[in-house]
JSON list of C-alpha atoms in Angstrom, two decimals:
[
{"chain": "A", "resi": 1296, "resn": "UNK", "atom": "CA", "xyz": [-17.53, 0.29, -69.86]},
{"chain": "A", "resi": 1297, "resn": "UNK", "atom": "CA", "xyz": [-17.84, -1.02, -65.86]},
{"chain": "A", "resi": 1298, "resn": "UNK", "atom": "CA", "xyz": [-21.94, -1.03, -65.79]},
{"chain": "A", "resi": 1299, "resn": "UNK", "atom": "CA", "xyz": [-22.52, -0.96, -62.05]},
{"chain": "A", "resi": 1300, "resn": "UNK", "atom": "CA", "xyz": [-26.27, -1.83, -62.96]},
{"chain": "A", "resi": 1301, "resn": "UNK", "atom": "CA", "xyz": [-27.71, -3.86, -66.02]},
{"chain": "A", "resi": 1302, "resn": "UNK", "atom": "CA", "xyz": [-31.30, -4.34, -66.48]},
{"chain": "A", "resi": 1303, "resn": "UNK", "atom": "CA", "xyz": [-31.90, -7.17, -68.84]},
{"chain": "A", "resi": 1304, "resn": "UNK", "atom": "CA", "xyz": [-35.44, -7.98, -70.68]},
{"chain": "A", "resi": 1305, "resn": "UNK", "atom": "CA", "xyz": [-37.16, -6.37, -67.61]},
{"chain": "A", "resi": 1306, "resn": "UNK", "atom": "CA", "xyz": [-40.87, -7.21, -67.69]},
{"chain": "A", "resi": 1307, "resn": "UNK", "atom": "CA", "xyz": [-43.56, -6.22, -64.94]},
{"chain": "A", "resi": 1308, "resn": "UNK", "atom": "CA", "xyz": [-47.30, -7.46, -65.44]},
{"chain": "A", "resi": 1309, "resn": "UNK", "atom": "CA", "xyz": [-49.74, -6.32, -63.13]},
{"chain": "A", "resi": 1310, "resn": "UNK", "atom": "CA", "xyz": [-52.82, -8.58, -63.99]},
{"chain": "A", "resi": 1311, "resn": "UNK", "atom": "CA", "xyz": [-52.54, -8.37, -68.09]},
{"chain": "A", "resi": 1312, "resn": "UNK", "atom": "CA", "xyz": [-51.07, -4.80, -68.08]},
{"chain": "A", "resi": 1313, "resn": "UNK", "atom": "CA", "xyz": [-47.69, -4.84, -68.85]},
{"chain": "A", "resi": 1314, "resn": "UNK", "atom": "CA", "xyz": [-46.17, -1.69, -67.12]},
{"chain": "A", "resi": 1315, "resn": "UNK", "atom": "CA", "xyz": [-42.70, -2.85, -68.48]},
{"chain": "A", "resi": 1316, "resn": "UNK", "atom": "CA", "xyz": [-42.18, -5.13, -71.42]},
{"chain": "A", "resi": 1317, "resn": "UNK", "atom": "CA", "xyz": [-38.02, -6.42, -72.03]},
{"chain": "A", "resi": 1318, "resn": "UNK", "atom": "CA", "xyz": [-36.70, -3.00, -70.73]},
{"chain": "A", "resi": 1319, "resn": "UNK", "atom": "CA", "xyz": [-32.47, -3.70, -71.55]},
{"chain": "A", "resi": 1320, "resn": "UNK", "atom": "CA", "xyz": [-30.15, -1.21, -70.53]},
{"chain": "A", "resi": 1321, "resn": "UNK", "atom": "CA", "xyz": [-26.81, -0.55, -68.18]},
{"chain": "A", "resi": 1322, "resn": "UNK", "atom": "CA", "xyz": [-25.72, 2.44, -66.25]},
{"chain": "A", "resi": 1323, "resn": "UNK", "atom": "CA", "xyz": [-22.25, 2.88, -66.35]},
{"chain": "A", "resi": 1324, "resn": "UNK", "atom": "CA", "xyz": [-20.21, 3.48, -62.78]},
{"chain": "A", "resi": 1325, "resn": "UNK", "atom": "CA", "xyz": [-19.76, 7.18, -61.93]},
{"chain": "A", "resi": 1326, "resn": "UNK", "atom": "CA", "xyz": [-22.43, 8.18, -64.83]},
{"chain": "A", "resi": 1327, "resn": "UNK", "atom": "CA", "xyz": [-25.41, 10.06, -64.33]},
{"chain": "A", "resi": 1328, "resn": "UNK", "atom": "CA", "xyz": [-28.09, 8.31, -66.20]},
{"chain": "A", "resi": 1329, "resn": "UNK", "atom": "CA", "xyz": [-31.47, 9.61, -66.41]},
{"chain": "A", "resi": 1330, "resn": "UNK", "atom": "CA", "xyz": [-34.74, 8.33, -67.51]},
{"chain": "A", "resi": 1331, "resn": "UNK", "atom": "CA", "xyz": [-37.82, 9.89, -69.14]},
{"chain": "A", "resi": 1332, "resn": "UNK", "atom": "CA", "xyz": [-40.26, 9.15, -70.56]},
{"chain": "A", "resi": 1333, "resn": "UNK", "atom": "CA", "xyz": [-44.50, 10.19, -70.77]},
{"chain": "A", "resi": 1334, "resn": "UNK", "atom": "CA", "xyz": [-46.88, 9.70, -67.39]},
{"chain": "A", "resi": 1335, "resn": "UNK", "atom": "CA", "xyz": [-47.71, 6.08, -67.61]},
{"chain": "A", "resi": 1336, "resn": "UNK", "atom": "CA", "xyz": [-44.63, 5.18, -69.47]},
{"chain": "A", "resi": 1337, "resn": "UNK", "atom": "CA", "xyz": [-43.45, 2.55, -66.89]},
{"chain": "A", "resi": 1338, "resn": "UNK", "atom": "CA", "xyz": [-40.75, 4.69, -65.00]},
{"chain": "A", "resi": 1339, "resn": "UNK", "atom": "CA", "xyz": [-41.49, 4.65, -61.35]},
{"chain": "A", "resi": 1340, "resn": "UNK", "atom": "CA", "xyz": [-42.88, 1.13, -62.16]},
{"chain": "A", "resi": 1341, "resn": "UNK", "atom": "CA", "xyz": [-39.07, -0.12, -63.13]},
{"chain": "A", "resi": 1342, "resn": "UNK", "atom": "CA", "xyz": [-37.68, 2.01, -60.54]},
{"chain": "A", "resi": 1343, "resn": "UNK", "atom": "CA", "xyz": [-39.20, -0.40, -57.81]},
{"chain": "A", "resi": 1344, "resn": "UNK", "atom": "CA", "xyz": [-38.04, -3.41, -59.67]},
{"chain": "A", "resi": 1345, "resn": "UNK", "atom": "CA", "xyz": [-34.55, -2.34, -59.52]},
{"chain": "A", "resi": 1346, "resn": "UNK", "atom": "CA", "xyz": [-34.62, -1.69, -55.92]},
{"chain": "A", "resi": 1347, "resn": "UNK", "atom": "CA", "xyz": [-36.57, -4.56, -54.61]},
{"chain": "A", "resi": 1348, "resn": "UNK", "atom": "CA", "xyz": [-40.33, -3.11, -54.22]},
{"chain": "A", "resi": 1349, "resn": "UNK", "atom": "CA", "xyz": [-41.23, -5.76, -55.65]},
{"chain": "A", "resi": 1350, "resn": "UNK", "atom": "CA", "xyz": [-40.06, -8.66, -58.25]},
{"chain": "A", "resi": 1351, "resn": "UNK", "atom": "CA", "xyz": [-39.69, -8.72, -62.46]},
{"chain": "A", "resi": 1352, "resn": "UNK", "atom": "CA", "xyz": [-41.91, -10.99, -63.54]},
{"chain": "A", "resi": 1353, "resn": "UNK", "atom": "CA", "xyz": [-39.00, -11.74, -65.97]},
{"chain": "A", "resi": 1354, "resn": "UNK", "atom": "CA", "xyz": [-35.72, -10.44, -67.26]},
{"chain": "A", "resi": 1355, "resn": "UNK", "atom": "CA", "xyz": [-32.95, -10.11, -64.59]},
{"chain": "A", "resi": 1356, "resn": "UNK", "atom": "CA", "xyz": [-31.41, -7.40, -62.76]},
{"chain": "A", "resi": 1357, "resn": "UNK", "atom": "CA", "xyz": [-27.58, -7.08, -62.18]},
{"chain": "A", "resi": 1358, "resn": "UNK", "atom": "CA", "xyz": [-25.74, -4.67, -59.49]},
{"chain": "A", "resi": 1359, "resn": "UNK", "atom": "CA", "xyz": [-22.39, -4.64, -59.57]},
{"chain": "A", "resi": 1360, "resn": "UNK", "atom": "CA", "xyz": [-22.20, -8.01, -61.31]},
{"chain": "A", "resi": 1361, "resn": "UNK", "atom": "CA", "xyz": [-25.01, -10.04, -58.60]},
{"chain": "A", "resi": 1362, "resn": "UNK", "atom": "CA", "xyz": [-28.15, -10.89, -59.73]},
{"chain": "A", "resi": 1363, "resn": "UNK", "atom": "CA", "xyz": [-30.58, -9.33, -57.45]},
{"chain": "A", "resi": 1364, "resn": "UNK", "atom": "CA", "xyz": [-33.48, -10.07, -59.06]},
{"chain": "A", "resi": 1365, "resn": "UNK", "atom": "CA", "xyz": [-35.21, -11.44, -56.33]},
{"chain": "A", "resi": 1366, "resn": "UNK", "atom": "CA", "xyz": [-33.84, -9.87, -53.62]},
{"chain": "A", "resi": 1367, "resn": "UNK", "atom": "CA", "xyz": [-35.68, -7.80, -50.71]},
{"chain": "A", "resi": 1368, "resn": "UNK", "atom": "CA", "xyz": [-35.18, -3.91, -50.96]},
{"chain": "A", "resi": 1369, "resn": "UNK", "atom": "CA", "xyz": [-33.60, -3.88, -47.35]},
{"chain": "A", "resi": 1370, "resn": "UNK", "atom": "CA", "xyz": [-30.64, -6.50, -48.78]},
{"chain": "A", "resi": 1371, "resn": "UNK", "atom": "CA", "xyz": [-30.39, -4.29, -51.87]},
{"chain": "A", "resi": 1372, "resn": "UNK", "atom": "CA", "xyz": [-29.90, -1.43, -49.70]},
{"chain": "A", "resi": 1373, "resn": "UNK", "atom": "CA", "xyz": [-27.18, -3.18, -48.15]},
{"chain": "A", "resi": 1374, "resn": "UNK", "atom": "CA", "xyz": [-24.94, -3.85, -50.83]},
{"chain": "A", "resi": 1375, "resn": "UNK", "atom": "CA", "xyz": [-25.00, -0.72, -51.97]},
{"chain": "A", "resi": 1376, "resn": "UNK", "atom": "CA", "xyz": [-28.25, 1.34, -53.76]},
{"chain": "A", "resi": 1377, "resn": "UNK", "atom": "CA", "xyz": [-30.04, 4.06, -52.20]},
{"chain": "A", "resi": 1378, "resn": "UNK", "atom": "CA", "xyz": [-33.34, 5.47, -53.59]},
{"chain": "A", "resi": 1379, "resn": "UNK", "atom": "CA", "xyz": [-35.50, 8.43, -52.99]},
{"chain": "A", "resi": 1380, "resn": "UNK", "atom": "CA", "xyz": [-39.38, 8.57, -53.98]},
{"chain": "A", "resi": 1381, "resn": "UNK", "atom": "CA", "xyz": [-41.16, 11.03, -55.50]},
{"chain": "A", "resi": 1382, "resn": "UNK", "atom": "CA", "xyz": [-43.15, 12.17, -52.79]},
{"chain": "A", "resi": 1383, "resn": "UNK", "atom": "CA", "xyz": [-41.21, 12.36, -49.41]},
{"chain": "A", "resi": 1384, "resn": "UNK", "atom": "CA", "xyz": [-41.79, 9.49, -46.79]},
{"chain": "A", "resi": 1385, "resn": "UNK", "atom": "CA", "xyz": [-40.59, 11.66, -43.80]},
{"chain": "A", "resi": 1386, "resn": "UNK", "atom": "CA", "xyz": [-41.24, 10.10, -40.47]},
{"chain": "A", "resi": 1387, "resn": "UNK", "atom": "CA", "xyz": [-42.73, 13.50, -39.47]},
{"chain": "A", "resi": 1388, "resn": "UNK", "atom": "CA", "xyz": [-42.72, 13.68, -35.87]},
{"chain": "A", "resi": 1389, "resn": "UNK", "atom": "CA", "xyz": [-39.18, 12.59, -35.83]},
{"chain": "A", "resi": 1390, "resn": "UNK", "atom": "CA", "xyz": [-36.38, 15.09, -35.99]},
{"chain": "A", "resi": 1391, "resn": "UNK", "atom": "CA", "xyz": [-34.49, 15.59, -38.89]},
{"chain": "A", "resi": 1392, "resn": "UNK", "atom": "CA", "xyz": [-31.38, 14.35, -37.43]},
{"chain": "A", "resi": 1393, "resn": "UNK", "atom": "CA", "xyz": [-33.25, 10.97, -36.37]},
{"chain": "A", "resi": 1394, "resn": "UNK", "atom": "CA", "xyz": [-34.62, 10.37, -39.81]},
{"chain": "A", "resi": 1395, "resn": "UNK", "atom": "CA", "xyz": [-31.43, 10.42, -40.94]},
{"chain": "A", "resi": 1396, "resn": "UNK", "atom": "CA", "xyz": [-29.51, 8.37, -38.16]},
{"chain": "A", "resi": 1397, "resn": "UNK", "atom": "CA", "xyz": [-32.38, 5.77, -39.10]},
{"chain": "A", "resi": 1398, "resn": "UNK", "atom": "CA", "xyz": [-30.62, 5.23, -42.27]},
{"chain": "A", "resi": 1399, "resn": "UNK", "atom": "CA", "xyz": [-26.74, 5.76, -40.69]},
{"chain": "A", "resi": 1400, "resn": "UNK", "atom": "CA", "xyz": [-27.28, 3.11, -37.97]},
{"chain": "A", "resi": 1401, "resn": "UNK", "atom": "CA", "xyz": [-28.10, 0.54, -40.60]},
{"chain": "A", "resi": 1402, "resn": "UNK", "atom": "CA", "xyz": [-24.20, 0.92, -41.30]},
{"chain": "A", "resi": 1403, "resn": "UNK", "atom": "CA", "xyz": [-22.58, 2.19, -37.93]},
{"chain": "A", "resi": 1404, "resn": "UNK", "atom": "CA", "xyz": [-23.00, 1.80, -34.19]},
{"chain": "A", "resi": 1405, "resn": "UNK", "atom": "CA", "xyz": [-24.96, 4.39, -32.63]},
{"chain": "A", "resi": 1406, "resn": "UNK", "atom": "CA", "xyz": [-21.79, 7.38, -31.97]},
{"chain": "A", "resi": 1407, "resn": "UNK", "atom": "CA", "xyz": [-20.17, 7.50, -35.33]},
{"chain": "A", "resi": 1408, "resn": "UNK", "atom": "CA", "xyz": [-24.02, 7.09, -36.93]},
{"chain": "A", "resi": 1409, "resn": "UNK", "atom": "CA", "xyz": [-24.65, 10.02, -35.22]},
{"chain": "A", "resi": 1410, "resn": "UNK", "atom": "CA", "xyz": [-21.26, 11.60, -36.67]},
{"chain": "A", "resi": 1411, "resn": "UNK", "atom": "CA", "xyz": [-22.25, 10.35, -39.78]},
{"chain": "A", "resi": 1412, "resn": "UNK", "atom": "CA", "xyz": [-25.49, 11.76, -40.01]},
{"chain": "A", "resi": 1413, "resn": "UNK", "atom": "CA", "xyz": [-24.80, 15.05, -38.77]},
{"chain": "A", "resi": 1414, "resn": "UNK", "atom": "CA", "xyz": [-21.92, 15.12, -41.85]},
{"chain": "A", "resi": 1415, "resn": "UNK", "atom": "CA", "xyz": [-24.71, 14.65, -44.22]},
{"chain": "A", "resi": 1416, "resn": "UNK", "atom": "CA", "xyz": [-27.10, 17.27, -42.90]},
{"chain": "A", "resi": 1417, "resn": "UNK", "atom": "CA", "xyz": [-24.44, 19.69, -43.22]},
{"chain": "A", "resi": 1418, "resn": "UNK", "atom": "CA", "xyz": [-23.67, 18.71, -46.71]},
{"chain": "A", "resi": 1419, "resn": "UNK", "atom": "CA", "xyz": [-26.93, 18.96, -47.75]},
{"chain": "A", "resi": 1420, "resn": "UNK", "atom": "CA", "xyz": [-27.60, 22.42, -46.04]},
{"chain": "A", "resi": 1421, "resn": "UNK", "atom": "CA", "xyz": [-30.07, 20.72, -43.51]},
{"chain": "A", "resi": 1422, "resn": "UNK", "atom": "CA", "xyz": [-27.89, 21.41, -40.67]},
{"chain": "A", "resi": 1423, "resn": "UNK", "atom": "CA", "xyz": [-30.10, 24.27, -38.94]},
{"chain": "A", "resi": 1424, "resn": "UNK", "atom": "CA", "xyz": [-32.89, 22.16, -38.73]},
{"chain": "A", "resi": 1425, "resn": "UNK", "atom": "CA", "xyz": [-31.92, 18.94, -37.55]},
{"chain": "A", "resi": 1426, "resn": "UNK", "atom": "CA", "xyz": [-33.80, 19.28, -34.44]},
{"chain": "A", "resi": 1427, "resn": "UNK", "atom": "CA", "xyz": [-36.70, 20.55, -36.22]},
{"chain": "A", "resi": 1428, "resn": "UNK", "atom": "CA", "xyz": [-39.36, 17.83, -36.51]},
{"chain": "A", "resi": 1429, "resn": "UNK", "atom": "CA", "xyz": [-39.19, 16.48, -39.88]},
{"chain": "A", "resi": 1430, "resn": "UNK", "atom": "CA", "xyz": [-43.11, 17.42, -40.58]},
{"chain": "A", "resi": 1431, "resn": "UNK", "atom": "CA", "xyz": [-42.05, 21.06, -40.73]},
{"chain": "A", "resi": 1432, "resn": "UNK", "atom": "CA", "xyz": [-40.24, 21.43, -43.49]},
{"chain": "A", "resi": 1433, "resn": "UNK", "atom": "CA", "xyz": [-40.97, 23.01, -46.24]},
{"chain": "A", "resi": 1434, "resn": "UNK", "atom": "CA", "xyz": [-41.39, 20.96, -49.59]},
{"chain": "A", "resi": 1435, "resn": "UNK", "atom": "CA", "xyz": [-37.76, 21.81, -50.29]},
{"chain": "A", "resi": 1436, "resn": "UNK", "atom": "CA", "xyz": [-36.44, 21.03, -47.77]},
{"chain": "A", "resi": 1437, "resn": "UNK", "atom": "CA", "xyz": [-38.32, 17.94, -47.39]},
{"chain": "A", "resi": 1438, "resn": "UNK", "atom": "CA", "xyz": [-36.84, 16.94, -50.99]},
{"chain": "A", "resi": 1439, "resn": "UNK", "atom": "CA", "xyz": [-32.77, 17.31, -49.54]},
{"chain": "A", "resi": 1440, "resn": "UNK", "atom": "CA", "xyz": [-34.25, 15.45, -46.63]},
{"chain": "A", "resi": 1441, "resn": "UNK", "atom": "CA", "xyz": [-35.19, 12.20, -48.81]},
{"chain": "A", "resi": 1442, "resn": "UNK", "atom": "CA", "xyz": [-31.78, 12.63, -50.70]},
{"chain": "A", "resi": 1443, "resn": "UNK", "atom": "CA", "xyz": [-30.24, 12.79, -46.83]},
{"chain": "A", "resi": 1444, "resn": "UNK", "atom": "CA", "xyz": [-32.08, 9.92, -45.89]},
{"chain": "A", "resi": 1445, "resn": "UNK", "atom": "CA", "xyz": [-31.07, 7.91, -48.75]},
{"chain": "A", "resi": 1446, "resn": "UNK", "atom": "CA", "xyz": [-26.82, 9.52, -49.15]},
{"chain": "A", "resi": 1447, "resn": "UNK", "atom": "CA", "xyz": [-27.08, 7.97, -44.83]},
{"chain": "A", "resi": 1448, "resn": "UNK", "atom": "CA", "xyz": [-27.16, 4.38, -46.31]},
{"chain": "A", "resi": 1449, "resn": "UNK", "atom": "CA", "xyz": [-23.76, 5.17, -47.85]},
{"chain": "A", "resi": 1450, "resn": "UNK", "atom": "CA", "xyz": [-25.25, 4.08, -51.58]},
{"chain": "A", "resi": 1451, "resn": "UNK", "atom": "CA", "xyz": [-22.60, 3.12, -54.70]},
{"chain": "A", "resi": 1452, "resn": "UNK", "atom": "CA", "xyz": [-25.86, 3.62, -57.10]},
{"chain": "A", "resi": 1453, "resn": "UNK", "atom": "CA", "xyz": [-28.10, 6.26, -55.98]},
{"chain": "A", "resi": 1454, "resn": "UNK", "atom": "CA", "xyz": [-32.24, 6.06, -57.64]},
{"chain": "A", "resi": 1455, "resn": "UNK", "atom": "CA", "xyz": [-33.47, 9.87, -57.49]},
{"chain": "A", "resi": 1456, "resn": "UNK", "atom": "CA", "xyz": [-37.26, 9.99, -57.95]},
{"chain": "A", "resi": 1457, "resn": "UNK", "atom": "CA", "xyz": [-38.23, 12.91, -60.02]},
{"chain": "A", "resi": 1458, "resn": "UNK", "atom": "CA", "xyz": [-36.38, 15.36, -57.59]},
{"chain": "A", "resi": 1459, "resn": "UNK", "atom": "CA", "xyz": [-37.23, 18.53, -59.36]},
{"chain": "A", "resi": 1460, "resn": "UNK", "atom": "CA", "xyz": [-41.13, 18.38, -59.14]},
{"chain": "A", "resi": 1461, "resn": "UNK", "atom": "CA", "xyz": [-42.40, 21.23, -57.73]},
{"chain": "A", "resi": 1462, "resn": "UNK", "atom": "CA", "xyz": [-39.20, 23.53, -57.81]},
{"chain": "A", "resi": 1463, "resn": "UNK", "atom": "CA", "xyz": [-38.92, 26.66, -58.91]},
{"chain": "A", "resi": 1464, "resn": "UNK", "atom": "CA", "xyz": [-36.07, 27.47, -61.53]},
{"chain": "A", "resi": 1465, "resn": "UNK", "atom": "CA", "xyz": [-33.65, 28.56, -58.36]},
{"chain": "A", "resi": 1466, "resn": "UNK", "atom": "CA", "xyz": [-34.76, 25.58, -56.84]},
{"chain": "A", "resi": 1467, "resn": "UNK", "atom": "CA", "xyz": [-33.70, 23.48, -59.31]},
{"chain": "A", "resi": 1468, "resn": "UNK", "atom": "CA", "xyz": [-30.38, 24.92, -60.46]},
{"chain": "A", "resi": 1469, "resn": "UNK", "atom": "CA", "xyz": [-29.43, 24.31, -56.48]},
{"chain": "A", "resi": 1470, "resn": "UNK", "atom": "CA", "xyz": [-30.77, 20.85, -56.98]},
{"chain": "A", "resi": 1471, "resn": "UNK", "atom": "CA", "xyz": [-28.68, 20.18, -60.10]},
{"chain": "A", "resi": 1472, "resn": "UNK", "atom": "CA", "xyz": [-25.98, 21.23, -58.38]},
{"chain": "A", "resi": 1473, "resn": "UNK", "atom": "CA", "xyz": [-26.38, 19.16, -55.72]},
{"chain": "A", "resi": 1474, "resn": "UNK", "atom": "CA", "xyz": [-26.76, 16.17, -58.10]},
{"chain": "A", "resi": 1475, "resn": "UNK", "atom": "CA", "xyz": [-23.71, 16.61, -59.49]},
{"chain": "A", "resi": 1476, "resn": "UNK", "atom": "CA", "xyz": [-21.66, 17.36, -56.48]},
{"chain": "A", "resi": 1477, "resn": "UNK", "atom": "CA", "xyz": [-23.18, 13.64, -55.10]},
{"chain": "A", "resi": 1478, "resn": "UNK", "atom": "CA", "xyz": [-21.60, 12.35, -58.51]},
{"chain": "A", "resi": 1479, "resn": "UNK", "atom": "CA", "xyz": [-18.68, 13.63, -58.63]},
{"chain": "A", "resi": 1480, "resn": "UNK", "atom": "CA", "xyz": [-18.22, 12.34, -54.63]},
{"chain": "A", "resi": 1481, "resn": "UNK", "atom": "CA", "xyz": [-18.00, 9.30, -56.19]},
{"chain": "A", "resi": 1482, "resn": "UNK", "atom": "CA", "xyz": [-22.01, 8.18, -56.42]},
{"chain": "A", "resi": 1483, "resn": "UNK", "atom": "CA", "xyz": [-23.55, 6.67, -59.67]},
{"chain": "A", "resi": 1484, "resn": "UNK", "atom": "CA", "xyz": [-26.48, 8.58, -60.22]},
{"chain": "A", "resi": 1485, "resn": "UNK", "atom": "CA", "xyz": [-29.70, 6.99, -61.87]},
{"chain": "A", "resi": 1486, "resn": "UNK", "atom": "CA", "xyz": [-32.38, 9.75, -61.79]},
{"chain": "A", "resi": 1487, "resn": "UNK", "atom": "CA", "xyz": [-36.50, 9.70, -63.37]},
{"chain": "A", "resi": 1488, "resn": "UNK", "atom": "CA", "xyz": [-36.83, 13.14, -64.35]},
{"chain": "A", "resi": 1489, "resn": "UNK", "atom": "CA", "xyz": [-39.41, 15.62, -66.30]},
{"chain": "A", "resi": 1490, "resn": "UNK", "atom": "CA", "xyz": [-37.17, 18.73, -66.46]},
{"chain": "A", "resi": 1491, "resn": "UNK", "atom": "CA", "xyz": [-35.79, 18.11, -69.78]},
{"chain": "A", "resi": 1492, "resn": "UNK", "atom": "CA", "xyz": [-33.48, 21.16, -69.01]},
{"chain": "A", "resi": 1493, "resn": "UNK", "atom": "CA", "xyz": [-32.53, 19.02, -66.02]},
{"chain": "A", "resi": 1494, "resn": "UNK", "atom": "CA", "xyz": [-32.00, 15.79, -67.67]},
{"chain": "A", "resi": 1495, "resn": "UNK", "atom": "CA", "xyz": [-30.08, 17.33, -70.87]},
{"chain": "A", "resi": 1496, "resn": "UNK", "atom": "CA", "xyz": [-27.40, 19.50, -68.62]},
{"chain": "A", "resi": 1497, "resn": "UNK", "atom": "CA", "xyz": [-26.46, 16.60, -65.89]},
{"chain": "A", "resi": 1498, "resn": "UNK", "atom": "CA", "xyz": [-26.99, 13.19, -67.60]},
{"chain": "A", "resi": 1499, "resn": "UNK", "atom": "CA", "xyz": [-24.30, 11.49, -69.47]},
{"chain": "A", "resi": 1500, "resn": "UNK", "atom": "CA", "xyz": [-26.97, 9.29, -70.80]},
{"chain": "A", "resi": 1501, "resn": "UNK", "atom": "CA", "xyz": [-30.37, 9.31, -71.59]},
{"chain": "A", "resi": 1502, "resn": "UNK", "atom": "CA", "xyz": [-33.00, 6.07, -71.55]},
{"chain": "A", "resi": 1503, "resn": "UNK", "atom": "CA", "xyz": [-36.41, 6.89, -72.70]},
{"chain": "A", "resi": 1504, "resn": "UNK", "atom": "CA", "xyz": [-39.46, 4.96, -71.98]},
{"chain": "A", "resi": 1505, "resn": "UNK", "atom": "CA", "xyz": [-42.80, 5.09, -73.81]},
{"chain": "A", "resi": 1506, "resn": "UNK", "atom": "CA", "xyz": [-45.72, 3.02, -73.29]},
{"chain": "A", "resi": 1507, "resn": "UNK", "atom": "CA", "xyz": [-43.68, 0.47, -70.82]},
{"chain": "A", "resi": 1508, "resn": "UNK", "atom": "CA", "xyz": [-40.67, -0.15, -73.80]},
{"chain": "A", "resi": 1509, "resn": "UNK", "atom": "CA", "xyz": [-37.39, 1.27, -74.25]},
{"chain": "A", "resi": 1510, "resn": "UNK", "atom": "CA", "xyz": [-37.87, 3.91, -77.20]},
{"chain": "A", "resi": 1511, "resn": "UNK", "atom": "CA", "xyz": [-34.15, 4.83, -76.99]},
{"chain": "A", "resi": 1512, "resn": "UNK", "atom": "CA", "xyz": [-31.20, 5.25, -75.03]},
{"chain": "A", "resi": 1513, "resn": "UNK", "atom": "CA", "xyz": [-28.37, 7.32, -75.88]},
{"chain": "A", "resi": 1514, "resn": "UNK", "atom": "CA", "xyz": [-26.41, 10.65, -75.03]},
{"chain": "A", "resi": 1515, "resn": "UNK", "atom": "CA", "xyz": [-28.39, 13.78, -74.64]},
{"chain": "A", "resi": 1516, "resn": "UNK", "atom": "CA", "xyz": [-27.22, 15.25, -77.49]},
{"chain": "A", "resi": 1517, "resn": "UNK", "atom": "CA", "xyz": [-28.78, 11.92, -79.68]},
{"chain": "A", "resi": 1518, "resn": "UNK", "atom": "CA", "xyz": [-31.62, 11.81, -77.50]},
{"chain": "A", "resi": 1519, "resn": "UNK", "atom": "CA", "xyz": [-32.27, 15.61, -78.47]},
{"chain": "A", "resi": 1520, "resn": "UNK", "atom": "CA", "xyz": [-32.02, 14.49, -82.09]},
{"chain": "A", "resi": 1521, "resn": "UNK", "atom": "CA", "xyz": [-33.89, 11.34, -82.64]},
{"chain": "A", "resi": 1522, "resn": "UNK", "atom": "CA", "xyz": [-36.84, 11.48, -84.66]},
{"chain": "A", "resi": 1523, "resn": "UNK", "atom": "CA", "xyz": [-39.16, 8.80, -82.56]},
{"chain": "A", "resi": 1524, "resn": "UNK", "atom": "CA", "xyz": [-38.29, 10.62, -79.21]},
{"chain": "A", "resi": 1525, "resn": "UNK", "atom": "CA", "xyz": [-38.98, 13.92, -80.71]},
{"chain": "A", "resi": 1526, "resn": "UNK", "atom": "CA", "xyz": [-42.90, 12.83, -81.50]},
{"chain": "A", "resi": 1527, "resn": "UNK", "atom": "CA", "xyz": [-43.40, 10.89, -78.62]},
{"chain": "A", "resi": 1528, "resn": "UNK", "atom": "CA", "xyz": [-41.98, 13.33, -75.74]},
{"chain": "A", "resi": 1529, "resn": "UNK", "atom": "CA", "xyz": [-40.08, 16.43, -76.88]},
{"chain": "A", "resi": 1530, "resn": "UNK", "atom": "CA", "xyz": [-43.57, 17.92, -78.76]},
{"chain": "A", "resi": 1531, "resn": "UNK", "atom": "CA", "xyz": [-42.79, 18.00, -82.29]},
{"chain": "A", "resi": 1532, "resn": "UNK", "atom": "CA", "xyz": [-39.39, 19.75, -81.51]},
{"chain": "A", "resi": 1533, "resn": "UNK", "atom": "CA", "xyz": [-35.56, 19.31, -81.64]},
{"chain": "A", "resi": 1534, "resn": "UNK", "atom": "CA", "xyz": [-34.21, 19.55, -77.55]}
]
């Protein structure tokens, strides 16, 4: 296996909580890895370790071999991971093209930004509106925006923040495809996600996270099947 990330013994304490406690796993380059895990479970928490929010307060983290433990999110972003959050940080009175040529000029001058931007608009369907002001979007719309955003930076390893919240069922079987289109383009995929539906049909592997620990990490299929994961998340029932 070629892990393009490895999180080793990741631990976060805020105060005496500890919202991640020796967290050890690797996402393999070109995979789609997703985790899940309960509200509270440490997710978004370990999510923002990986890509610099702020530090571990022990364990390492490893992207494509570096230790970037201690890095700042900006120099992260540089060598190659993208991230999206959870709820879209639009600069609203911007136009859609400009949000997105914010994150392109961190990697080209200012004319093949532009080219480069406009490229992923229309890849992403946002092409009609990229002199809409970003603040009138619809929630959709806002969510492909983020992904934009992020796909500008040109990532290797791309962090997708619960992506499906919100969706309908068309909604998200456009989103999955999406997701999997970005993959097979080449991008590792590392995706926090509810939609067990979602999680099961795109993710080569599976970590789950209870209570700030690794429960287990495996394929879907023997993520589906384990007893521990069952009780904890799945309600009682086989996926």
């Amino acid at each position: 296996m070629d892990p393009i990330l490895e999180v080793r013994n990741a631990t976060k304490i805020f105060g005496g909580l500890a919202a991640n406690s020796d967290i050890s796993f690797e996402v393999p380059r070109h995979s789609v890895v997703g985790i899940v895990g309960p509200n509270g479970a440490g997710k978004t928490t370990l999510f923002n370790s990986i890509s610099g929010a702020h530090p571990l307060t022990s364990g390492k983290i490893l992207f494509e071999g570096k230790d970037i433990t201690r890095l700042k999110a900006y120099d992260i972003c540089r060598l190659g991971m993208g991230r999206t959050f959870q709820i879209p940080r639009s600069l609203n009175e911007m136009t859609v093209l400009e949000n997105v040529l914010v994150a392109s000029i961190g990697r080209h001058k200012m004319g093949e930004a532009i080219l480069r931007a406009e490229k992923v608009l229309a890849d992403l369907g946002l092409e009609k509106w990229k002199d809409n002001p970003a603040g009138s979007l619809n929630v959709v719309q806002k969510k492909h925006l983020e992904i934009a955003r992020a796909v500008a930076t040109e990532p290797k390893l791309l962090l997708l923040d619960e992506t499906m919240a919100g969706l309908t069922g068309i909604e998200r079987v456009e989103a999955v495809k999406l997701i999997k289109r970005l993959n097979e383009s080449g991008i590792t995929i590392l995706m926090i996600e509810h939609v067990m539906e979602v999680v099961m049909n795109v993710s080569d592997n599976v970590v789950v996270l209870d209570g700030g620990k690794l429960l287990a990490e495996g394929t879907p299929e023997e993520i589906g099947n384990h007893e521990e994961v069952i009780r904890a998340y799945l309600g009682g029932k086989k996926w």
